[in-house]
Amino acid sequence: MTKQRCVHQERFRKLVQRLKKTLRLSSASDNSHGLTELVSLHDLPEECLSIIISFTSPRDALNLASVSKTFESAVQSNIVWEKFIPPEYKSLISQSPDFLSKKEVFFALRDKSILIDDGKKMLWKERENAKRCIMLSAMNLSITWGNTPQSWRWIPDPEARFEAVAELLEVCLFEIRGRISSRFLSPRTRYSAYIVFMKQNICYGFENVSVEVVVGVVGQNLEDSCRRYVCFDEARDEQFRRRDRGKNLVKPERRKDGWMEIKLGEFFNEGGLSSYDDIEMVALENKLRHWKRGLIIRGIEIRPTKIRQ
């Protein structure tokens, strides 16, 4: 027997123990009505098993299906997987191919990204914890002078995910804003927002220039601690480092897909059925007014914050 199968069986055993304890308590409370025999899990209707499993996690559900024939059929039910996908999934993936089951919807979101909102947003789930992630394309952002041909140019996305990305031709006022409803995100989750970009061969105006960024809930007064400064240029001289030491300057990092990203900030999404907020992300440089050129903006990506060990 493999080590992984032993782990699955141990999780299954603990879950069964919890379920039996629940049934035993229920039986004890109903003794006054003549119920004296403990109900077996195998005697429960399949629909009832599906409801019970829906209160676990996707990993637990798959583990149960792999170690017990009794649960295998119950795990396939839409009752189970409907709990693991966004409640508003129909509106989120309305432009995607039809799915035969809620389980297919879950794995479609987990294993690959889905374009939504007329191809202006990309939605997926993290494999580790099934938390929702989303990326706002450049077309979904508010870019100052973005519709001015002399300032910005819209070009096809090199990876053919979004229809187009924004290429900076030349501006002195650099301002990018993104906004999203928290309903797209997982509730009770801390998120980080990143601007995703690439540098052209000819790129200038960002050397030793700090860009102010802020992330927060629209309508709330943001504390100074919410504001931070980033630099799109990786090479910074010592004088610039000393000058901006107190600004907690954030530098770009290279991603596995070849693009660069800079963390704009974090926020906590309380979420809930009736608790939706608009989250705004801003990157602004309007003080030095240096002429700037050579960035390609793909969008802003929002994903759960990694907890540092």
mmCIF file of C-alpha atoms in Angstrom:
data_model
loop_
_atom_site.group_PDB
_atom_site.id
_atom_site.type_symbol
_atom_site.label_atom_id
_atom_site.label_comp_id
_atom_site.label_asym_id
_atom_site.label_seq_id
_atom_site.Cartn_x
_atom_site.Cartn_y
_atom_site.Cartn_z
ATOM 1 C CA MET A 1 0.000 0.000 0.000
ATOM 2 C CA THR A 2 1.435 3.381 -0.979
ATOM 3 C CA LYS A 3 2.134 6.089 1.561
ATOM 4 C CA GLN A 4 -0.326 8.444 -0.171
ATOM 5 C CA ARG A 5 -3.111 5.854 0.018
ATOM 6 C CA CYS A 6 -2.421 5.387 3.735
ATOM 7 C CA VAL A 7 -2.755 9.140 4.246
ATOM 8 C CA HIS A 8 -6.062 9.136 2.348
ATOM 9 C CA GLN A 9 -7.376 6.282 4.461
ATOM 10 C CA GLU A 10 -6.354 8.033 7.676
ATOM 11 C CA ARG A 11 -8.229 11.178 6.608
ATOM 12 C CA PHE A 12 -11.189 9.033 5.664
ATOM 13 C CA ARG A 13 -11.109 7.283 9.060
ATOM 14 C CA LYS A 14 -11.106 10.584 10.940
ATOM 15 C CA LEU A 15 -13.964 11.952 8.845
ATOM 16 C CA VAL A 16 -16.010 8.795 9.432
ATOM 17 C CA GLN A 17 -15.410 9.113 13.157
ATOM 18 C CA ARG A 18 -16.711 12.677 13.117
ATOM 19 C CA LEU A 19 -19.769 11.658 11.137
ATOM 20 C CA LYS A 20 -20.504 8.734 13.455
ATOM 21 C CA LYS A 21 -20.211 11.029 16.466
ATOM 22 C CA THR A 22 -22.723 13.383 14.891
ATOM 23 C CA LEU A 23 -25.117 10.532 14.159
ATOM 24 C CA ARG A 24 -24.692 9.153 17.694
ATOM 25 C CA LEU A 25 -25.598 12.509 19.202
ATOM 26 C CA SER A 26 -28.599 12.714 16.911
ATOM 27 C CA SER A 27 -29.645 9.214 17.943
ATOM 28 C CA ALA A 28 -29.338 10.054 21.630
ATOM 29 C CA SER A 29 -31.511 13.148 21.238
ATOM 30 C CA ASP A 30 -34.182 11.087 19.499
ATOM 31 C CA ASN A 31 -34.326 8.246 22.052
ATOM 32 C CA SER A 32 -37.491 9.722 23.468
ATOM 33 C CA HIS A 33 -39.129 9.029 20.119
ATOM 34 C CA GLY A 34 -38.119 5.380 20.104
ATOM 35 C CA LEU A 35 -34.942 5.676 18.022
ATOM 36 C CA THR A 36 -32.423 3.450 19.806
ATOM 37 C CA GLU A 37 -30.385 1.930 16.995
ATOM 38 C CA LEU A 38 -27.387 3.868 15.653
ATOM 39 C CA VAL A 39 -27.727 4.636 11.970
ATOM 40 C CA SER A 40 -24.877 3.323 9.803
ATOM 41 C CA LEU A 41 -23.229 5.579 7.256
ATOM 42 C CA HIS A 42 -23.910 2.937 4.626
ATOM 43 C CA ASP A 43 -27.633 3.162 5.407
ATOM 44 C CA LEU A 44 -27.828 6.862 4.622
ATOM 45 C CA PRO A 45 -29.307 7.906 1.271
ATOM 46 C CA GLU A 46 -26.785 8.991 -1.341
ATOM 47 C CA GLU A 47 -28.146 12.532 -1.331
ATOM 48 C CA CYS A 48 -27.584 12.746 2.417
ATOM 49 C CA LEU A 49 -23.980 11.593 2.004
ATOM 50 C CA SER A 50 -23.464 14.214 -0.699
ATOM 51 C CA ILE A 51 -24.725 16.941 1.621
ATOM 52 C CA ILE A 52 -22.355 15.781 4.362
ATOM 53 C CA ILE A 53 -19.371 15.682 2.004
ATOM 54 C CA SER A 54 -20.182 19.182 0.718
ATOM 55 C CA PHE A 55 -19.186 20.525 4.142
ATOM 56 C CA THR A 56 -15.645 19.196 3.746
ATOM 57 C CA SER A 57 -13.110 20.365 1.159
ATOM 58 C CA PRO A 58 -12.370 19.416 -2.475
ATOM 59 C CA ARG A 59 -9.324 17.455 -1.332
ATOM 60 C CA ASP A 60 -11.324 15.544 1.287
ATOM 61 C CA ALA A 61 -14.062 14.802 -1.246
ATOM 62 C CA LEU A 62 -11.571 13.316 -3.711
ATOM 63 C CA ASN A 63 -9.910 11.342 -0.917
ATOM 64 C CA LEU A 64 -13.241 9.880 0.143
ATOM 65 C CA ALA A 65 -14.040 8.872 -3.429
ATOM 66 C CA SER A 66 -10.689 7.116 -3.774
ATOM 67 C CA VAL A 67 -10.889 4.933 -0.664
ATOM 68 C CA SER A 68 -14.571 4.035 -0.365
ATOM 69 C CA LYS A 69 -17.056 2.756 -2.944
ATOM 70 C CA THR A 70 -19.835 3.955 -0.668
ATOM 71 C CA PHE A 71 -18.760 7.572 -1.170
ATOM 72 C CA GLU A 72 -17.588 7.356 -4.774
ATOM 73 C CA SER A 73 -21.019 7.897 -6.271
ATOM 74 C CA ALA A 74 -22.013 10.503 -3.675
ATOM 75 C CA VAL A 75 -18.923 12.571 -4.459
ATOM 76 C CA GLN A 76 -19.978 12.884 -8.111
ATOM 77 C CA SER A 77 -23.134 14.751 -7.126
ATOM 78 C CA ASN A 78 -23.635 18.410 -8.054
ATOM 79 C CA ILE A 79 -24.599 18.931 -4.408
ATOM 80 C CA VAL A 80 -20.960 18.450 -3.425
ATOM 81 C CA TRP A 81 -19.214 20.549 -6.058
ATOM 82 C CA GLU A 82 -21.716 23.394 -6.015
ATOM 83 C CA LYS A 83 -20.309 24.265 -2.584
ATOM 84 C CA PHE A 84 -16.764 24.451 -3.980
ATOM 85 C CA ILE A 85 -17.416 26.905 -6.835
ATOM 86 C CA PRO A 86 -18.412 30.606 -6.746
ATOM 87 C CA PRO A 87 -22.157 31.066 -6.142
ATOM 88 C CA GLU A 88 -22.337 33.381 -9.168
ATOM 89 C CA TYR A 89 -20.388 31.018 -11.435
ATOM 90 C CA LYS A 90 -23.068 31.155 -14.161
ATOM 91 C CA SER A 91 -22.516 34.870 -14.692
ATOM 92 C CA LEU A 92 -18.764 34.508 -14.372
ATOM 93 C CA ILE A 93 -18.360 31.819 -17.032
ATOM 94 C CA SER A 94 -21.394 32.481 -19.184
ATOM 95 C CA GLN A 95 -19.200 32.820 -22.275
ATOM 96 C CA SER A 96 -17.371 29.549 -21.679
ATOM 97 C CA PRO A 97 -18.369 26.139 -23.118
ATOM 98 C CA ASP A 98 -21.260 24.339 -21.480
ATOM 99 C CA PHE A 99 -20.318 22.033 -18.605
ATOM 100 C CA LEU A 100 -22.040 18.747 -17.885
ATOM 101 C CA SER A 101 -21.577 18.934 -14.119
ATOM 102 C CA LYS A 102 -20.548 21.260 -11.292
ATOM 103 C CA LYS A 103 -17.446 19.106 -10.859
ATOM 104 C CA GLU A 104 -16.372 20.029 -14.399
ATOM 105 C CA VAL A 105 -16.854 23.705 -13.544
ATOM 106 C CA PHE A 106 -14.651 23.323 -10.458
ATOM 107 C CA PHE A 107 -11.802 21.668 -12.338
ATOM 108 C CA ALA A 108 -12.112 24.100 -15.228
ATOM 109 C CA LEU A 109 -11.521 26.929 -12.781
ATOM 110 C CA ARG A 110 -8.757 25.081 -10.960
ATOM 111 C CA ASP A 111 -6.792 23.632 -13.849
ATOM 112 C CA LYS A 112 -7.001 26.489 -16.316
ATOM 113 C CA SER A 113 -8.031 30.099 -16.439
ATOM 114 C CA ILE A 114 -11.352 31.189 -17.877
ATOM 115 C CA LEU A 115 -11.890 34.477 -19.699
ATOM 116 C CA ILE A 116 -14.920 36.429 -18.444
ATOM 117 C CA ASP A 117 -16.437 39.898 -18.884
ATOM 118 C CA ASP A 118 -16.050 39.922 -22.680
ATOM 119 C CA GLY A 119 -12.494 38.643 -22.386
ATOM 120 C CA LYS A 120 -11.354 41.532 -20.171
ATOM 121 C CA LYS A 121 -10.848 39.438 -17.036
ATOM 122 C CA MET A 122 -9.283 36.043 -16.381
ATOM 123 C CA LEU A 123 -10.533 33.848 -13.520
ATOM 124 C CA TRP A 124 -9.003 30.707 -12.009
ATOM 125 C CA LYS A 125 -8.504 28.872 -8.703
ATOM 126 C CA GLU A 126 -5.338 28.040 -6.850
ATOM 127 C CA ARG A 127 -4.675 24.311 -6.783
ATOM 128 C CA GLU A 128 -3.506 24.296 -3.162
ATOM 129 C CA ASN A 129 -6.497 25.885 -1.457
ATOM 130 C CA ALA A 130 -9.131 26.413 -4.194
ATOM 131 C CA LYS A 131 -9.092 30.172 -3.552
ATOM 132 C CA ARG A 132 -10.200 32.350 -6.463
ATOM 133 C CA CYS A 133 -7.692 34.450 -8.389
ATOM 134 C CA ILE A 134 -8.413 37.038 -11.051
ATOM 135 C CA MET A 135 -6.516 39.183 -13.505
ATOM 136 C CA LEU A 136 -7.776 42.454 -14.920
ATOM 137 C CA SER A 137 -6.496 42.954 -18.448
ATOM 138 C CA ALA A 138 -5.054 46.289 -19.513
ATOM 139 C CA MET A 139 -8.327 46.810 -21.420
ATOM 140 C CA ASN A 140 -10.129 46.636 -18.065
ATOM 141 C CA LEU A 141 -7.941 49.337 -16.491
ATOM 142 C CA SER A 142 -8.249 53.105 -16.512
ATOM 143 C CA ILE A 143 -5.034 54.430 -18.076
ATOM 144 C CA THR A 144 -4.485 58.174 -18.311
ATOM 145 C CA TRP A 145 -4.054 59.100 -22.014
ATOM 146 C CA GLY A 146 -4.702 55.432 -22.796
ATOM 147 C CA ASN A 147 -6.829 56.328 -25.822
ATOM 148 C CA THR A 148 -4.351 58.855 -27.169
ATOM 149 C CA PRO A 149 -2.414 57.254 -30.060
ATOM 150 C CA GLN A 150 0.664 59.379 -29.373
ATOM 151 C CA SER A 151 0.799 58.171 -25.753
ATOM 152 C CA TRP A 152 -0.293 54.534 -25.701
ATOM 153 C CA ARG A 153 -0.722 51.843 -28.331
ATOM 154 C CA TRP A 154 -2.858 48.713 -28.082
ATOM 155 C CA ILE A 155 -1.120 45.623 -29.454
ATOM 156 C CA PRO A 156 -2.085 41.898 -29.536
ATOM 157 C CA ASP A 157 -1.325 39.863 -26.429
ATOM 158 C CA PRO A 158 1.817 37.792 -27.185
ATOM 159 C CA GLU A 159 0.282 34.804 -25.357
ATOM 160 C CA ALA A 160 -3.141 35.259 -26.997
ATOM 161 C CA ARG A 161 -4.930 35.260 -23.630
ATOM 162 C CA PHE A 162 -6.284 38.779 -23.698
ATOM 163 C CA GLU A 163 -7.143 40.478 -26.949
ATOM 164 C CA ALA A 164 -4.620 43.260 -26.430
ATOM 165 C CA VAL A 165 -2.048 44.723 -24.061
ATOM 166 C CA ALA A 166 -1.088 48.387 -23.623
ATOM 167 C CA GLU A 167 2.280 49.631 -24.898
ATOM 168 C CA LEU A 168 3.540 52.903 -23.460
ATOM 169 C CA LEU A 169 4.803 55.166 -26.277
ATOM 170 C CA GLU A 170 5.492 58.360 -24.358
ATOM 171 C CA VAL A 171 3.887 60.164 -21.424
ATOM 172 C CA CYS A 172 5.015 62.411 -18.617
ATOM 173 C CA LEU A 173 2.008 61.683 -16.389
ATOM 174 C CA PHE A 174 1.913 57.971 -15.548
ATOM 175 C CA GLU A 175 -1.362 56.843 -13.989
ATOM 176 C CA ILE A 176 -3.038 53.421 -14.017
ATOM 177 C CA ARG A 177 -6.151 52.519 -12.027
ATOM 178 C CA GLY A 178 -7.970 49.218 -11.641
ATOM 179 C CA ARG A 179 -11.204 48.417 -9.839
ATOM 180 C CA ILE A 180 -12.980 45.162 -9.087
ATOM 181 C CA SER A 181 -15.920 43.971 -7.004
ATOM 182 C CA SER A 182 -14.979 41.703 -4.123
ATOM 183 C CA ARG A 183 -17.728 39.277 -5.212
ATOM 184 C CA PHE A 184 -15.263 37.817 -7.708
ATOM 185 C CA LEU A 185 -12.916 36.836 -4.861
ATOM 186 C CA SER A 186 -13.004 34.238 -2.106
ATOM 187 C CA PRO A 187 -14.444 35.515 1.188
ATOM 188 C CA ARG A 188 -12.403 35.749 4.390
ATOM 189 C CA THR A 189 -9.171 35.825 2.413
ATOM 190 C CA ARG A 190 -6.197 38.199 2.339
ATOM 191 C CA TYR A 191 -5.198 39.138 -1.192
ATOM 192 C CA SER A 192 -2.210 40.760 -2.877
ATOM 193 C CA ALA A 193 -2.408 42.814 -6.075
ATOM 194 C CA TYR A 194 0.373 42.841 -8.666
ATOM 195 C CA ILE A 195 0.849 44.911 -11.808
ATOM 196 C CA VAL A 196 2.154 42.669 -14.605
ATOM 197 C CA PHE A 197 4.352 44.253 -17.257
ATOM 198 C CA MET A 198 7.238 43.827 -19.677
ATOM 199 C CA LYS A 199 9.995 46.221 -20.754
ATOM 200 C CA GLN A 200 10.750 47.055 -24.364
ATOM 201 C CA ASN A 201 14.316 47.275 -25.665
ATOM 202 C CA ILE A 202 13.938 51.045 -25.645
ATOM 203 C CA CYS A 203 12.663 51.949 -22.185
ATOM 204 C CA TYR A 204 13.361 55.160 -20.307
ATOM 205 C CA GLY A 205 11.933 57.558 -17.746
ATOM 206 C CA PHE A 206 11.676 54.979 -14.945
ATOM 207 C CA GLU A 207 15.345 54.967 -13.927
ATOM 208 C CA ASN A 208 15.567 55.907 -10.247
ATOM 209 C CA VAL A 209 11.918 57.026 -10.252
ATOM 210 C CA SER A 210 9.583 55.925 -7.466
ATOM 211 C CA VAL A 211 5.931 55.401 -8.424
ATOM 212 C CA GLU A 212 3.315 55.797 -5.691
ATOM 213 C CA VAL A 213 0.866 52.891 -5.417
ATOM 214 C CA VAL A 214 -2.104 52.202 -3.178
ATOM 215 C CA VAL A 215 -4.613 49.375 -2.772
ATOM 216 C CA GLY A 216 -7.805 49.630 -0.748
ATOM 217 C CA VAL A 217 -11.580 49.618 -0.490
ATOM 218 C CA VAL A 218 -13.309 52.378 -2.431
ATOM 219 C CA GLY A 219 -14.918 54.924 -0.117
ATOM 220 C CA GLN A 220 -12.626 54.298 2.829
ATOM 221 C CA ASN A 221 -9.945 56.751 3.913
ATOM 222 C CA LEU A 222 -6.647 55.034 3.289
ATOM 223 C CA GLU A 223 -3.960 55.319 5.929
ATOM 224 C CA ASP A 224 -0.464 56.369 4.957
ATOM 225 C CA SER A 225 0.611 52.813 5.800
ATOM 226 C CA CYS A 226 -1.491 51.605 2.836
ATOM 227 C CA ARG A 227 0.614 53.675 0.445
ATOM 228 C CA ARG A 228 3.890 52.383 -0.853
ATOM 229 C CA TYR A 229 6.361 53.101 -3.623
ATOM 230 C CA VAL A 230 7.576 50.876 -6.428
ATOM 231 C CA CYS A 231 10.233 51.152 -9.098
ATOM 232 C CA PHE A 232 9.738 49.675 -12.567
ATOM 233 C CA ASP A 233 13.473 49.731 -13.193
ATOM 234 C CA GLU A 234 15.565 46.967 -11.626
ATOM 235 C CA ALA A 235 18.848 48.918 -11.667
ATOM 236 C CA ARG A 236 18.881 51.615 -9.012
ATOM 237 C CA ASP A 237 21.897 53.613 -7.950
ATOM 238 C CA GLU A 238 22.996 54.018 -4.338
ATOM 239 C CA GLN A 239 21.977 57.675 -4.183
ATOM 240 C CA PHE A 240 18.434 56.758 -5.182
ATOM 241 C CA ARG A 241 18.330 54.006 -2.545
ATOM 242 C CA ARG A 242 19.404 56.413 0.191
ATOM 243 C CA ARG A 243 16.972 59.094 -0.962
ATOM 244 C CA ASP A 244 13.962 56.751 -1.005
ATOM 245 C CA ARG A 245 14.945 54.534 1.914
ATOM 246 C CA GLY A 246 11.979 55.657 4.000
ATOM 247 C CA LYS A 247 9.481 54.876 1.226
ATOM 248 C CA ASN A 248 9.696 51.078 1.565
ATOM 249 C CA LEU A 249 10.503 50.842 -2.143
ATOM 250 C CA VAL A 250 9.366 47.641 -3.878
ATOM 251 C CA LYS A 251 11.300 46.312 -6.867
ATOM 252 C CA PRO A 252 9.987 44.146 -9.735
ATOM 253 C CA GLU A 253 10.377 40.374 -9.864
ATOM 254 C CA ARG A 254 10.437 38.072 -12.860
ATOM 255 C CA ARG A 255 7.619 35.531 -13.215
ATOM 256 C CA LYS A 256 7.791 32.004 -14.555
ATOM 257 C CA ASP A 257 5.860 33.088 -17.653
ATOM 258 C CA GLY A 258 8.558 35.617 -18.575
ATOM 259 C CA TRP A 259 6.636 38.729 -17.536
ATOM 260 C CA MET A 260 7.628 41.021 -14.659
ATOM 261 C CA GLU A 261 5.430 41.889 -11.689
ATOM 262 C CA ILE A 262 5.457 44.410 -8.849
ATOM 263 C CA LYS A 263 3.388 44.004 -5.710
ATOM 264 C CA LEU A 264 1.080 46.993 -5.319
ATOM 265 C CA GLY A 265 -0.338 46.094 -1.927
ATOM 266 C CA GLU A 266 -2.632 43.844 0.110
ATOM 267 C CA PHE A 267 -6.225 43.867 1.316
ATOM 268 C CA PHE A 268 -8.540 41.569 3.247
ATOM 269 C CA ASN A 269 -11.752 40.470 1.562
ATOM 270 C CA GLU A 270 -14.368 39.888 4.249
ATOM 271 C CA GLY A 271 -16.911 38.804 1.632
ATOM 272 C CA GLY A 272 -20.233 37.189 2.407
ATOM 273 C CA LEU A 273 -23.577 37.021 0.662
ATOM 274 C CA SER A 274 -24.363 40.716 1.118
ATOM 275 C CA SER A 275 -20.955 42.213 1.836
ATOM 276 C CA TYR A 276 -19.460 43.291 -1.482
ATOM 277 C CA ASP A 277 -16.910 46.090 -1.758
ATOM 278 C CA ASP A 278 -15.132 47.664 -4.697
ATOM 279 C CA ILE A 279 -11.370 47.311 -4.459
ATOM 280 C CA GLU A 280 -9.243 49.940 -6.202
ATOM 281 C CA MET A 281 -5.564 49.691 -7.180
ATOM 282 C CA VAL A 282 -3.618 52.767 -8.282
ATOM 283 C CA ALA A 283 -0.112 53.380 -9.652
ATOM 284 C CA LEU A 284 0.727 57.082 -10.043
ATOM 285 C CA GLU A 285 3.774 59.233 -10.858
ATOM 286 C CA ASN A 286 2.876 62.896 -11.401
ATOM 287 C CA LYS A 287 5.601 64.782 -9.541
ATOM 288 C CA LEU A 288 8.803 64.498 -11.528
ATOM 289 C CA ARG A 289 6.996 64.550 -14.888
ATOM 290 C CA HIS A 290 9.836 62.727 -16.626
ATOM 291 C CA TRP A 291 9.001 61.551 -20.122
ATOM 292 C CA LYS A 292 8.483 57.803 -19.947
ATOM 293 C CA ARG A 293 8.480 55.118 -22.600
ATOM 294 C CA GLY A 294 8.824 51.381 -23.194
ATOM 295 C CA LEU A 295 6.532 49.505 -20.789
ATOM 296 C CA ILE A 296 3.972 46.927 -21.913
ATOM 297 C CA ILE A 297 1.155 46.600 -19.382
ATOM 298 C CA ARG A 298 -0.628 43.267 -19.394
ATOM 299 C CA GLY A 299 -2.887 43.925 -16.416
ATOM 300 C CA ILE A 300 -3.289 43.653 -12.644
ATOM 301 C CA GLU A 301 -3.333 40.211 -11.054
ATOM 302 C CA ILE A 302 -5.022 39.551 -7.707
ATOM 303 C CA ARG A 303 -4.225 36.341 -5.846
ATOM 304 C CA PRO A 304 -4.215 35.126 -2.192
ATOM 305 C CA THR A 305 -1.332 36.439 -0.147
ATOM 306 C CA LYS A 306 1.345 33.861 0.576
ATOM 307 C CA ILE A 307 2.012 33.461 4.282
ATOM 308 C CA ARG A 308 5.694 33.713 5.044
ATOM 309 C CA GLN A 309 7.068 30.916 7.156
#
